[in-house]
């Protein structure tokens, strides 16, 4: 399977704990995106990487959120001191450099539940 | 502010029937519009892309239209199947801004029943 892979698929954590999600994009894709999606809503942009460089962060990405893509391949999204409002589906997507004509290729997401 | 509005919010149809989903946008400048299908618990998958010069494009039983003057798009599904049950999300791309050039609609939740 050469699609976008996300792990874990589900994560249940207690409020105040830290969590980390991983995304493995399609190997030849330079661009990597993180989105958050809540029930009945479309995905909301969180952050974007071109290779290893984090080029843009949404205002939704508070100081408790950090994302990395150390070698320009896989990426991690960490949430520190989780809150119940962080409960959502976290989607990763990748695309090639010629992004205008190319769709985003999404993973199947990590569903986070904060209790 | 760039916005994408979709209607209806949800829709239930019988298998074999046709349906049309609507998307209105205020994104400017416009680059392209894409329809995604999102099955429950999965990531969205691209169905079709519409550029400024295109009015109609088909992908199997899916036909998308675009009216760039009125800033409206529709997705028509013909002879619906149970597997069409999903959320359909309209996404509009702009040419300005940084990495985040996409504005997502909230989706239309379609359920196809026997």
mmCIF file with all atom_site columns, C-alpha atoms in Angstrom:
data_model
loop_
_atom_site.group_PDB
_atom_site.id
_atom_site.type_symbol
_atom_site.label_atom_id
_atom_site.label_alt_id
_atom_site.label_comp_id
_atom_site.label_asym_id
_atom_site.label_entity_id
_atom_site.label_seq_id
_atom_site.pdbx_PDB_ins_code
_atom_site.Cartn_x
_atom_site.Cartn_y
_atom_site.Cartn_z
_atom_site.occupancy
_atom_site.B_iso_or_equiv
_atom_site.pdbx_formal_charge
_atom_site.auth_seq_id
_atom_site.auth_comp_id
_atom_site.auth_asym_id
_atom_site.auth_atom_id
_atom_site.pdbx_PDB_model_num
ATOM 1   C CA . UNK A 1 1   ? 0.000   0.000  0.000   1.00 0.00 ? 1   UNK A CA 1
ATOM 2   C CA . UNK A 1 2   ? 1.636   3.245  -1.122  1.00 0.00 ? 2   UNK A CA 1
ATOM 3   C CA . UNK A 1 3   ? -0.981  5.612  0.298   1.00 0.00 ? 3   UNK A CA 1
ATOM 4   C CA . UNK A 1 4   ? -0.701  7.963  3.266   1.00 0.00 ? 4   UNK A CA 1
ATOM 5   C CA . UNK A 1 5   ? -0.431  6.031  6.512   1.00 0.00 ? 5   UNK A CA 1
ATOM 6   C CA . UNK A 1 6   ? -1.388  7.367  9.936   1.00 0.00 ? 6   UNK A CA 1
ATOM 7   C CA . UNK A 1 7   ? -0.824  5.798  13.332  1.00 0.00 ? 7   UNK A CA 1
ATOM 8   C CA . UNK A 1 8   ? -2.454  5.135  15.628  1.00 0.00 ? 8   UNK A CA 1
ATOM 9   C CA . UNK A 1 9   ? -5.973  4.948  14.161  1.00 0.00 ? 9   UNK A CA 1
ATOM 10  C CA . UNK A 1 10  ? -7.543  5.620  17.531  1.00 0.00 ? 10  UNK A CA 1
ATOM 11  C CA . UNK A 1 11  ? -6.212  7.180  20.717  1.00 0.00 ? 11  UNK A CA 1
ATOM 12  C CA . UNK A 1 12  ? -8.047  7.593  24.002  1.00 0.00 ? 12  UNK A CA 1
ATOM 13  C CA . UNK A 1 13  ? -6.294  9.672  26.596  1.00 0.00 ? 13  UNK A CA 1
ATOM 14  C CA . UNK A 1 14  ? -7.041  11.447 29.836  1.00 0.00 ? 14  UNK A CA 1
ATOM 15  C CA . UNK A 1 15  ? -7.132  15.202 30.005  1.00 0.00 ? 15  UNK A CA 1
ATOM 16  C CA . UNK A 1 16  ? -3.695  16.624 30.719  1.00 0.00 ? 16  UNK A CA 1
ATOM 17  C CA . UNK A 1 17  ? -1.753  13.818 29.059  1.00 0.00 ? 17  UNK A CA 1
ATOM 18  C CA . UNK A 1 18  ? 0.487   14.260 26.021  1.00 0.00 ? 18  UNK A CA 1
ATOM 19  C CA . UNK A 1 19  ? -0.154  12.415 22.778  1.00 0.00 ? 19  UNK A CA 1
ATOM 20  C CA . UNK A 1 20  ? 1.830   12.005 19.569  1.00 0.00 ? 20  UNK A CA 1
ATOM 21  C CA . UNK A 1 21  ? 0.560   10.979 16.150  1.00 0.00 ? 21  UNK A CA 1
ATOM 22  C CA . UNK A 1 22  ? 2.592   9.840  13.181  1.00 0.00 ? 22  UNK A CA 1
ATOM 23  C CA . UNK A 1 23  ? 2.043   10.330 9.458   1.00 0.00 ? 23  UNK A CA 1
ATOM 24  C CA . UNK A 1 24  ? 3.905   8.583  6.650   1.00 0.00 ? 24  UNK A CA 1
ATOM 25  C CA . UNK A 1 25  ? 3.139   10.387 3.382   1.00 0.00 ? 25  UNK A CA 1
ATOM 26  C CA . UNK A 1 26  ? 3.401   9.033  -0.138  1.00 0.00 ? 26  UNK A CA 1
ATOM 27  C CA . UNK A 1 27  ? 7.153   8.732  -0.620  1.00 0.00 ? 27  UNK A CA 1
ATOM 28  C CA . UNK A 1 28  ? 7.590   11.065 -3.595  1.00 0.00 ? 28  UNK A CA 1
ATOM 29  C CA . UNK A 1 29  ? 5.381   13.824 -2.137  1.00 0.00 ? 29  UNK A CA 1
ATOM 30  C CA . UNK A 1 30  ? 7.246   16.856 -0.824  1.00 0.00 ? 30  UNK A CA 1
ATOM 31  C CA . UNK A 1 31  ? 4.260   18.592 0.716   1.00 0.00 ? 31  UNK A CA 1
ATOM 32  C CA . UNK A 1 32  ? 2.617   17.404 3.921   1.00 0.00 ? 32  UNK A CA 1
ATOM 33  C CA . UNK A 1 33  ? -0.399  18.856 5.680   1.00 0.00 ? 33  UNK A CA 1
ATOM 34  C CA . UNK A 1 34  ? -2.130  18.310 9.014   1.00 0.00 ? 34  UNK A CA 1
ATOM 35  C CA . UNK A 1 35  ? -5.842  18.950 9.392   1.00 0.00 ? 35  UNK A CA 1
ATOM 36  C CA . UNK A 1 36  ? -8.322  18.571 12.227  1.00 0.00 ? 36  UNK A CA 1
ATOM 37  C CA . UNK A 1 37  ? -11.891 17.478 11.614  1.00 0.00 ? 37  UNK A CA 1
ATOM 38  C CA . UNK A 1 38  ? -14.790 17.403 14.042  1.00 0.00 ? 38  UNK A CA 1
ATOM 39  C CA . UNK A 1 39  ? -18.113 15.667 13.497  1.00 0.00 ? 39  UNK A CA 1
ATOM 40  C CA . UNK A 1 40  ? -20.200 17.231 10.750  1.00 0.00 ? 40  UNK A CA 1
ATOM 41  C CA . UNK A 1 41  ? -17.482 19.660 9.724   1.00 0.00 ? 41  UNK A CA 1
ATOM 42  C CA . UNK A 1 42  ? -14.937 19.835 6.952   1.00 0.00 ? 42  UNK A CA 1
ATOM 43  C CA . UNK A 1 43  ? -11.224 19.504 7.681   1.00 0.00 ? 43  UNK A CA 1
ATOM 44  C CA . UNK A 1 44  ? -9.582  22.582 9.260   1.00 0.00 ? 44  UNK A CA 1
ATOM 45  C CA . UNK A 1 45  ? -6.006  23.430 8.315   1.00 0.00 ? 45  UNK A CA 1
ATOM 46  C CA . UNK A 1 46  ? -3.430  23.128 11.091  1.00 0.00 ? 46  UNK A CA 1
ATOM 47  C CA . UNK A 1 47  ? 0.001   23.224 9.478   1.00 0.00 ? 47  UNK A CA 1
ATOM 48  C CA . UNK A 1 48  ? 1.968   22.588 6.294   1.00 0.00 ? 48  UNK A CA 1
ATOM 49  C CA . UNK A 1 49  ? 5.465   21.320 5.457   1.00 0.00 ? 49  UNK A CA 1
ATOM 50  C CA . UNK A 1 50  ? 7.466   21.541 2.283   1.00 0.00 ? 50  UNK A CA 1
ATOM 51  C CA . UNK A 1 51  ? 10.100  18.865 2.747   1.00 0.00 ? 51  UNK A CA 1
ATOM 52  C CA . UNK A 1 52  ? 11.376  19.392 6.305   1.00 0.00 ? 52  UNK A CA 1
ATOM 53  C CA . UNK A 1 53  ? 10.443  23.065 6.499   1.00 0.00 ? 53  UNK A CA 1
ATOM 54  C CA . UNK A 1 54  ? 7.271   24.004 8.363   1.00 0.00 ? 54  UNK A CA 1
ATOM 55  C CA . UNK A 1 55  ? 6.042   26.869 6.222   1.00 0.00 ? 55  UNK A CA 1
ATOM 56  C CA . UNK A 1 56  ? 2.710   27.772 7.750   1.00 0.00 ? 56  UNK A CA 1
ATOM 57  C CA . UNK A 1 57  ? 0.784   27.275 10.968  1.00 0.00 ? 57  UNK A CA 1
ATOM 58  C CA . UNK A 1 58  ? -2.867  28.037 11.588  1.00 0.00 ? 58  UNK A CA 1
ATOM 59  C CA . UNK A 1 59  ? -3.986  30.151 14.502  1.00 0.00 ? 59  UNK A CA 1
ATOM 60  C CA . UNK A 1 60  ? -5.816  26.966 15.558  1.00 0.00 ? 60  UNK A CA 1
ATOM 61  C CA . UNK A 1 61  ? -2.417  25.496 16.387  1.00 0.00 ? 61  UNK A CA 1
ATOM 62  C CA . UNK A 1 62  ? -1.958  26.660 19.964  1.00 0.00 ? 62  UNK A CA 1
ATOM 63  C CA . UNK A 1 63  ? 1.294   26.465 21.879  1.00 0.00 ? 63  UNK A CA 1
ATOM 64  C CA . UNK A 1 64  ? 0.289   23.017 23.059  1.00 0.00 ? 64  UNK A CA 1
ATOM 65  C CA . UNK A 1 65  ? 0.555   21.697 19.512  1.00 0.00 ? 65  UNK A CA 1
ATOM 66  C CA . UNK A 1 66  ? 3.823   21.013 17.745  1.00 0.00 ? 66  UNK A CA 1
ATOM 67  C CA . UNK A 1 67  ? 4.559   19.306 14.472  1.00 0.00 ? 67  UNK A CA 1
ATOM 68  C CA . UNK A 1 68  ? 7.820   18.089 13.012  1.00 0.00 ? 68  UNK A CA 1
ATOM 69  C CA . UNK A 1 69  ? 9.038   16.532 9.818   1.00 0.00 ? 69  UNK A CA 1
ATOM 70  C CA . UNK A 1 70  ? 12.714  16.008 10.650  1.00 0.00 ? 70  UNK A CA 1
ATOM 71  C CA . UNK A 1 71  ? 13.979  14.375 7.480   1.00 0.00 ? 71  UNK A CA 1
ATOM 72  C CA . UNK A 1 72  ? 11.332  15.511 5.076   1.00 0.00 ? 72  UNK A CA 1
ATOM 73  C CA . UNK A 1 73  ? 9.688   12.119 5.155   1.00 0.00 ? 73  UNK A CA 1
ATOM 74  C CA . UNK A 1 74  ? 7.359   11.154 8.008   1.00 0.00 ? 74  UNK A CA 1
ATOM 75  C CA . UNK A 1 75  ? 5.812   13.738 10.301  1.00 0.00 ? 75  UNK A CA 1
ATOM 76  C CA . UNK A 1 76  ? 4.665   13.782 13.905  1.00 0.00 ? 76  UNK A CA 1
ATOM 77  C CA . UNK A 1 77  ? 2.014   15.909 15.568  1.00 0.00 ? 77  UNK A CA 1
ATOM 78  C CA . UNK A 1 78  ? 2.246   16.236 19.350  1.00 0.00 ? 78  UNK A CA 1
ATOM 79  C CA . UNK A 1 79  ? -0.420  17.658 21.613  1.00 0.00 ? 79  UNK A CA 1
ATOM 80  C CA . UNK A 1 80  ? 0.683   18.509 25.131  1.00 0.00 ? 80  UNK A CA 1
ATOM 81  C CA . UNK A 1 81  ? -1.630  18.787 28.125  1.00 0.00 ? 81  UNK A CA 1
ATOM 82  C CA . UNK A 1 82  ? -4.622  17.572 26.147  1.00 0.00 ? 82  UNK A CA 1
ATOM 83  C CA . UNK A 1 83  ? -8.026  19.159 26.702  1.00 0.00 ? 83  UNK A CA 1
ATOM 84  C CA . UNK A 1 84  ? -11.466 17.752 25.955  1.00 0.00 ? 84  UNK A CA 1
ATOM 85  C CA . UNK A 1 85  ? -11.788 20.243 23.112  1.00 0.00 ? 85  UNK A CA 1
ATOM 86  C CA . UNK A 1 86  ? -8.895  18.514 21.366  1.00 0.00 ? 86  UNK A CA 1
ATOM 87  C CA . UNK A 1 87  ? -11.113 15.496 20.701  1.00 0.00 ? 87  UNK A CA 1
ATOM 88  C CA . UNK A 1 88  ? -11.315 15.233 16.919  1.00 0.00 ? 88  UNK A CA 1
ATOM 89  C CA . UNK A 1 89  ? -10.076 13.332 13.886  1.00 0.00 ? 89  UNK A CA 1
ATOM 90  C CA . UNK A 1 90  ? -6.556  14.421 12.933  1.00 0.00 ? 90  UNK A CA 1
ATOM 91  C CA . UNK A 1 91  ? -5.932  13.991 9.226   1.00 0.00 ? 91  UNK A CA 1
ATOM 92  C CA . UNK A 1 92  ? -2.632  14.031 7.413   1.00 0.00 ? 92  UNK A CA 1
ATOM 93  C CA . UNK A 1 93  ? -2.402  14.657 3.685   1.00 0.00 ? 93  UNK A CA 1
ATOM 94  C CA . UNK A 1 94  ? 0.391   14.851 1.160   1.00 0.00 ? 94  UNK A CA 1
ATOM 95  C CA . UNK A 1 95  ? 0.824   16.161 -2.360  1.00 0.00 ? 95  UNK A CA 1
ATOM 96  C CA . UNK A 1 96  ? 3.595   16.555 -4.909  1.00 0.00 ? 96  UNK A CA 1
ATOM 97  C CA . UNK A 1 97  ? 5.253   19.884 -5.664  1.00 0.00 ? 97  UNK A CA 1
ATOM 98  C CA . UNK A 1 98  ? 2.892   20.515 -8.545  1.00 0.00 ? 98  UNK A CA 1
ATOM 99  C CA . UNK A 1 99  ? 0.168   20.956 -5.983  1.00 0.00 ? 99  UNK A CA 1
ATOM 100 C CA . UNK A 1 100 ? -2.180  23.091 -8.034  1.00 0.00 ? 100 UNK A CA 1
ATOM 101 C CA . UNK A 1 101 ? -3.273  20.266 -10.298 1.00 0.00 ? 101 UNK A CA 1
ATOM 102 C CA . UNK A 1 102 ? -2.866  17.481 -7.804  1.00 0.00 ? 102 UNK A CA 1
ATOM 103 C CA . UNK A 1 103 ? -5.358  16.414 -5.181  1.00 0.00 ? 103 UNK A CA 1
ATOM 104 C CA . UNK A 1 104 ? -4.425  16.028 -1.578  1.00 0.00 ? 104 UNK A CA 1
ATOM 105 C CA . UNK A 1 105 ? -3.954  12.388 -0.691  1.00 0.00 ? 105 UNK A CA 1
ATOM 106 C CA . UNK A 1 106 ? -5.358  11.903 2.787   1.00 0.00 ? 106 UNK A CA 1
ATOM 107 C CA . UNK A 1 107 ? -4.631  9.238  5.320   1.00 0.00 ? 107 UNK A CA 1
ATOM 108 C CA . UNK A 1 108 ? -7.470  7.640  7.256   1.00 0.00 ? 108 UNK A CA 1
ATOM 109 C CA . UNK A 1 109 ? -6.774  9.802  10.250  1.00 0.00 ? 109 UNK A CA 1
ATOM 110 C CA . UNK A 1 110 ? -6.166  9.373  13.942  1.00 0.00 ? 110 UNK A CA 1
ATOM 111 C CA . UNK A 1 111 ? -9.289  9.738  16.046  1.00 0.00 ? 111 UNK A CA 1
ATOM 112 C CA . UNK A 1 112 ? -8.441  11.304 19.403  1.00 0.00 ? 112 UNK A CA 1
ATOM 113 C CA . UNK A 1 113 ? -10.791 11.093 22.366  1.00 0.00 ? 113 UNK A CA 1
ATOM 114 C CA . UNK A 1 114 ? -9.857  13.066 25.479  1.00 0.00 ? 114 UNK A CA 1
ATOM 115 C CA . UNK A 1 115 ? -11.747 11.957 28.572  1.00 0.00 ? 115 UNK A CA 1
ATOM 116 C CA . UNK B 2 1   ? -13.314 36.031 4.061   1.00 0.00 ? 1   UNK B CA 1
ATOM 117 C CA . UNK B 2 2   ? -13.099 32.923 1.863   1.00 0.00 ? 2   UNK B CA 1
ATOM 118 C CA . UNK B 2 3   ? -16.057 30.656 2.446   1.00 0.00 ? 3   UNK B CA 1
ATOM 119 C CA . UNK B 2 4   ? -17.563 27.514 0.950   1.00 0.00 ? 4   UNK B CA 1
ATOM 120 C CA . UNK B 2 5   ? -21.168 26.632 1.713   1.00 0.00 ? 5   UNK B CA 1
ATOM 121 C CA . UNK B 2 6   ? -22.765 23.323 0.850   1.00 0.00 ? 6   UNK B CA 1
ATOM 122 C CA . UNK B 2 7   ? -26.368 22.226 0.680   1.00 0.00 ? 7   UNK B CA 1
ATOM 123 C CA . UNK B 2 8   ? -28.205 20.252 1.706   1.00 0.00 ? 8   UNK B CA 1
ATOM 124 C CA . UNK B 2 9   ? -26.474 19.424 4.972   1.00 0.00 ? 9   UNK B CA 1
ATOM 125 C CA . UNK B 2 10  ? -27.787 15.867 4.711   1.00 0.00 ? 10  UNK B CA 1
ATOM 126 C CA . UNK B 2 11  ? -29.769 13.823 2.243   1.00 0.00 ? 11  UNK B CA 1
ATOM 127 C CA . UNK B 2 12  ? -31.425 10.402 2.204   1.00 0.00 ? 12  UNK B CA 1
ATOM 128 C CA . UNK B 2 13  ? -32.305 8.779  -1.116  1.00 0.00 ? 13  UNK B CA 1
ATOM 129 C CA . UNK B 2 14  ? -33.354 5.338  -2.316  1.00 0.00 ? 14  UNK B CA 1
ATOM 130 C CA . UNK B 2 15  ? -30.924 3.152  -4.181  1.00 0.00 ? 15  UNK B CA 1
ATOM 131 C CA . UNK B 2 16  ? -31.071 3.743  -7.906  1.00 0.00 ? 16  UNK B CA 1
ATOM 132 C CA . UNK B 2 17  ? -32.252 7.340  -7.607  1.00 0.00 ? 17  UNK B CA 1
ATOM 133 C CA . UNK B 2 18  ? -30.303 10.399 -8.700  1.00 0.00 ? 18  UNK B CA 1
ATOM 134 C CA . UNK B 2 19  ? -29.331 13.352 -6.522  1.00 0.00 ? 19  UNK B CA 1
ATOM 135 C CA . UNK B 2 20  ? -27.592 16.707 -6.812  1.00 0.00 ? 20  UNK B CA 1
ATOM 136 C CA . UNK B 2 21  ? -25.404 18.350 -4.202  1.00 0.00 ? 21  UNK B CA 1
ATOM 137 C CA . UNK B 2 22  ? -24.715 22.081 -4.228  1.00 0.00 ? 22  UNK B CA 1
ATOM 138 C CA . UNK B 2 23  ? -21.646 24.175 -3.417  1.00 0.00 ? 23  UNK B CA 1
ATOM 139 C CA . UNK B 2 24  ? -21.502 27.992 -3.293  1.00 0.00 ? 24  UNK B CA 1
ATOM 140 C CA . UNK B 2 25  ? -18.217 29.752 -2.706  1.00 0.00 ? 25  UNK B CA 1
ATOM 141 C CA . UNK B 2 26  ? -16.829 33.224 -2.137  1.00 0.00 ? 26  UNK B CA 1
ATOM 142 C CA . UNK B 2 27  ? -13.165 32.267 -2.546  1.00 0.00 ? 27  UNK B CA 1
ATOM 143 C CA . UNK B 2 28  ? -11.142 34.805 -4.513  1.00 0.00 ? 28  UNK B CA 1
ATOM 144 C CA . UNK B 2 29  ? -9.062  34.639 -6.585  1.00 0.00 ? 29  UNK B CA 1
ATOM 145 C CA . UNK B 2 30  ? -10.349 31.295 -7.767  1.00 0.00 ? 30  UNK B CA 1
ATOM 146 C CA . UNK B 2 31  ? -7.931  28.606 -8.906  1.00 0.00 ? 31  UNK B CA 1
ATOM 147 C CA . UNK B 2 32  ? -9.915  25.380 -8.949  1.00 0.00 ? 32  UNK B CA 1
ATOM 148 C CA . UNK B 2 33  ? -12.693 23.479 -7.221  1.00 0.00 ? 33  UNK B CA 1
ATOM 149 C CA . UNK B 2 34  ? -12.525 19.875 -6.195  1.00 0.00 ? 34  UNK B CA 1
ATOM 150 C CA . UNK B 2 35  ? -15.113 17.446 -4.883  1.00 0.00 ? 35  UNK B CA 1
ATOM 151 C CA . UNK B 2 36  ? -13.997 14.857 -2.336  1.00 0.00 ? 36  UNK B CA 1
ATOM 152 C CA . UNK B 2 37  ? -15.841 11.790 -1.061  1.00 0.00 ? 37  UNK B CA 1
ATOM 153 C CA . UNK B 2 38  ? -15.278 10.849 2.570   1.00 0.00 ? 38  UNK B CA 1
ATOM 154 C CA . UNK B 2 39  ? -16.473 7.486  3.836   1.00 0.00 ? 39  UNK B CA 1
ATOM 155 C CA . UNK B 2 40  ? -17.159 7.240  7.561   1.00 0.00 ? 40  UNK B CA 1
ATOM 156 C CA . UNK B 2 41  ? -13.922 6.866  9.499   1.00 0.00 ? 41  UNK B CA 1
ATOM 157 C CA . UNK B 2 42  ? -11.757 7.391  6.419   1.00 0.00 ? 42  UNK B CA 1
ATOM 158 C CA . UNK B 2 43  ? -9.889  10.266 4.833   1.00 0.00 ? 43  UNK B CA 1
ATOM 159 C CA . UNK B 2 44  ? -11.376 12.218 1.914   1.00 0.00 ? 44  UNK B CA 1
ATOM 160 C CA . UNK B 2 45  ? -10.704 10.965 -1.615  1.00 0.00 ? 45  UNK B CA 1
ATOM 161 C CA . UNK B 2 46  ? -10.751 13.243 -4.667  1.00 0.00 ? 46  UNK B CA 1
ATOM 162 C CA . UNK B 2 47  ? -13.583 12.647 -7.151  1.00 0.00 ? 47  UNK B CA 1
ATOM 163 C CA . UNK B 2 48  ? -13.072 15.409 -9.674  1.00 0.00 ? 48  UNK B CA 1
ATOM 164 C CA . UNK B 2 49  ? -11.461 18.795 -10.218 1.00 0.00 ? 49  UNK B CA 1
ATOM 165 C CA . UNK B 2 50  ? -13.002 21.790 -11.986 1.00 0.00 ? 50  UNK B CA 1
ATOM 166 C CA . UNK B 2 51  ? -10.929 24.665 -13.338 1.00 0.00 ? 51  UNK B CA 1
ATOM 167 C CA . UNK B 2 52  ? -12.154 28.101 -14.359 1.00 0.00 ? 52  UNK B CA 1
ATOM 168 C CA . UNK B 2 53  ? -12.694 27.175 -18.003 1.00 0.00 ? 53  UNK B CA 1
ATOM 169 C CA . UNK B 2 54  ? -14.561 23.945 -17.356 1.00 0.00 ? 54  UNK B CA 1
ATOM 170 C CA . UNK B 2 55  ? -18.339 23.761 -17.113 1.00 0.00 ? 55  UNK B CA 1
ATOM 171 C CA . UNK B 2 56  ? -18.935 20.033 -16.777 1.00 0.00 ? 56  UNK B CA 1
ATOM 172 C CA . UNK B 2 57  ? -16.816 17.018 -15.975 1.00 0.00 ? 57  UNK B CA 1
ATOM 173 C CA . UNK B 2 58  ? -17.839 13.410 -15.440 1.00 0.00 ? 58  UNK B CA 1
ATOM 174 C CA . UNK B 2 59  ? -16.228 10.608 -13.498 1.00 0.00 ? 59  UNK B CA 1
ATOM 175 C CA . UNK B 2 60  ? -18.339 7.504  -13.900 1.00 0.00 ? 60  UNK B CA 1
ATOM 176 C CA . UNK B 2 61  ? -21.694 8.111  -12.230 1.00 0.00 ? 61  UNK B CA 1
ATOM 177 C CA . UNK B 2 62  ? -20.471 11.447 -10.832 1.00 0.00 ? 62  UNK B CA 1
ATOM 178 C CA . UNK B 2 63  ? -20.913 14.637 -12.872 1.00 0.00 ? 63  UNK B CA 1
ATOM 179 C CA . UNK B 2 64  ? -19.655 17.978 -11.584 1.00 0.00 ? 64  UNK B CA 1
ATOM 180 C CA . UNK B 2 65  ? -20.622 21.369 -12.959 1.00 0.00 ? 65  UNK B CA 1
ATOM 181 C CA . UNK B 2 66  ? -19.109 24.776 -12.396 1.00 0.00 ? 66  UNK B CA 1
ATOM 182 C CA . UNK B 2 67  ? -20.539 28.243 -12.994 1.00 0.00 ? 67  UNK B CA 1
ATOM 183 C CA . UNK B 2 68  ? -17.630 30.587 -12.283 1.00 0.00 ? 68  UNK B CA 1
ATOM 184 C CA . UNK B 2 69  ? -19.814 33.652 -12.815 1.00 0.00 ? 69  UNK B CA 1
ATOM 185 C CA . UNK B 2 70  ? -22.270 32.777 -10.048 1.00 0.00 ? 70  UNK B CA 1
ATOM 186 C CA . UNK B 2 71  ? -19.587 30.926 -8.053  1.00 0.00 ? 71  UNK B CA 1
ATOM 187 C CA . UNK B 2 72  ? -21.620 27.766 -7.838  1.00 0.00 ? 72  UNK B CA 1
ATOM 188 C CA . UNK B 2 73  ? -20.824 24.114 -8.382  1.00 0.00 ? 73  UNK B CA 1
ATOM 189 C CA . UNK B 2 74  ? -22.923 20.986 -8.239  1.00 0.00 ? 74  UNK B CA 1
ATOM 190 C CA . UNK B 2 75  ? -22.206 17.289 -7.994  1.00 0.00 ? 75  UNK B CA 1
ATOM 191 C CA . UNK B 2 76  ? -24.774 15.022 -9.610  1.00 0.00 ? 76  UNK B CA 1
ATOM 192 C CA . UNK B 2 77  ? -24.841 11.342 -8.725  1.00 0.00 ? 77  UNK B CA 1
ATOM 193 C CA . UNK B 2 78  ? -26.652 9.058  -11.142 1.00 0.00 ? 78  UNK B CA 1
ATOM 194 C CA . UNK B 2 79  ? -28.210 5.699  -10.291 1.00 0.00 ? 79  UNK B CA 1
ATOM 195 C CA . UNK B 2 80  ? -27.068 5.827  -6.679  1.00 0.00 ? 80  UNK B CA 1
ATOM 196 C CA . UNK B 2 81  ? -25.640 2.777  -4.954  1.00 0.00 ? 81  UNK B CA 1
ATOM 197 C CA . UNK B 2 82  ? -25.385 1.881  -1.285  1.00 0.00 ? 82  UNK B CA 1
ATOM 198 C CA . UNK B 2 83  ? -21.638 2.498  -1.500  1.00 0.00 ? 83  UNK B CA 1
ATOM 199 C CA . UNK B 2 84  ? -22.321 6.139  -2.371  1.00 0.00 ? 84  UNK B CA 1
ATOM 200 C CA . UNK B 2 85  ? -23.293 6.707  1.261   1.00 0.00 ? 85  UNK B CA 1
ATOM 201 C CA . UNK B 2 86  ? -20.650 9.145  2.446   1.00 0.00 ? 86  UNK B CA 1
ATOM 202 C CA . UNK B 2 87  ? -19.908 12.809 3.065   1.00 0.00 ? 87  UNK B CA 1
ATOM 203 C CA . UNK B 2 88  ? -19.199 14.860 -0.063  1.00 0.00 ? 88  UNK B CA 1
ATOM 204 C CA . UNK B 2 89  ? -16.936 17.823 0.516   1.00 0.00 ? 89  UNK B CA 1
ATOM 205 C CA . UNK B 2 90  ? -16.449 20.772 -1.828  1.00 0.00 ? 90  UNK B CA 1
ATOM 206 C CA . UNK B 2 91  ? -12.973 22.332 -1.664  1.00 0.00 ? 91  UNK B CA 1
ATOM 207 C CA . UNK B 2 92  ? -11.992 25.561 -3.411  1.00 0.00 ? 92  UNK B CA 1
ATOM 208 C CA . UNK B 2 93  ? -8.385  26.534 -4.090  1.00 0.00 ? 93  UNK B CA 1
ATOM 209 C CA . UNK B 2 94  ? -7.118  30.085 -4.316  1.00 0.00 ? 94  UNK B CA 1
ATOM 210 C CA . UNK B 2 95  ? -3.897  31.306 -5.888  1.00 0.00 ? 95  UNK B CA 1
ATOM 211 C CA . UNK B 2 96  ? -2.914  33.615 -3.040  1.00 0.00 ? 96  UNK B CA 1
ATOM 212 C CA . UNK B 2 97  ? -1.788  32.914 0.473   1.00 0.00 ? 97  UNK B CA 1
ATOM 213 C CA . UNK B 2 98  ? 0.853   30.582 1.799   1.00 0.00 ? 98  UNK B CA 1
ATOM 214 C CA . UNK B 2 99  ? 0.644   26.841 2.045   1.00 0.00 ? 99  UNK B CA 1
ATOM 215 C CA . UNK B 2 100 ? -3.007  26.891 3.037   1.00 0.00 ? 100 UNK B CA 1
ATOM 216 C CA . UNK B 2 101 ? -4.670  27.680 -0.256  1.00 0.00 ? 101 UNK B CA 1
ATOM 217 C CA . UNK B 2 102 ? -7.724  25.492 0.307   1.00 0.00 ? 102 UNK B CA 1
ATOM 218 C CA . UNK B 2 103 ? -11.119 26.348 1.771   1.00 0.00 ? 103 UNK B CA 1
ATOM 219 C CA . UNK B 2 104 ? -13.228 23.333 2.714   1.00 0.00 ? 104 UNK B CA 1
ATOM 220 C CA . UNK B 2 105 ? -16.993 23.160 2.870   1.00 0.00 ? 105 UNK B CA 1
ATOM 221 C CA . UNK B 2 106 ? -18.670 21.345 5.751   1.00 0.00 ? 106 UNK B CA 1
ATOM 222 C CA . UNK B 2 107 ? -19.893 18.587 3.454   1.00 0.00 ? 107 UNK B CA 1
ATOM 223 C CA . UNK B 2 108 ? -23.206 17.003 2.503   1.00 0.00 ? 108 UNK B CA 1
ATOM 224 C CA . UNK B 2 109 ? -23.911 13.746 4.294   1.00 0.00 ? 109 UNK B CA 1
ATOM 225 C CA . UNK B 2 110 ? -25.552 11.374 1.802   1.00 0.00 ? 110 UNK B CA 1
ATOM 226 C CA . UNK B 2 111 ? -27.264 8.169  2.826   1.00 0.00 ? 111 UNK B CA 1
ATOM 227 C CA . UNK B 2 112 ? -28.477 5.729  0.200   1.00 0.00 ? 112 UNK B CA 1
ATOM 228 C CA . UNK B 2 113 ? -31.081 3.249  1.412   1.00 0.00 ? 113 UNK B CA 1
ATOM 229 C CA . UNK B 2 114 ? -32.694 0.140  -0.027  1.00 0.00 ? 114 UNK B CA 1
#
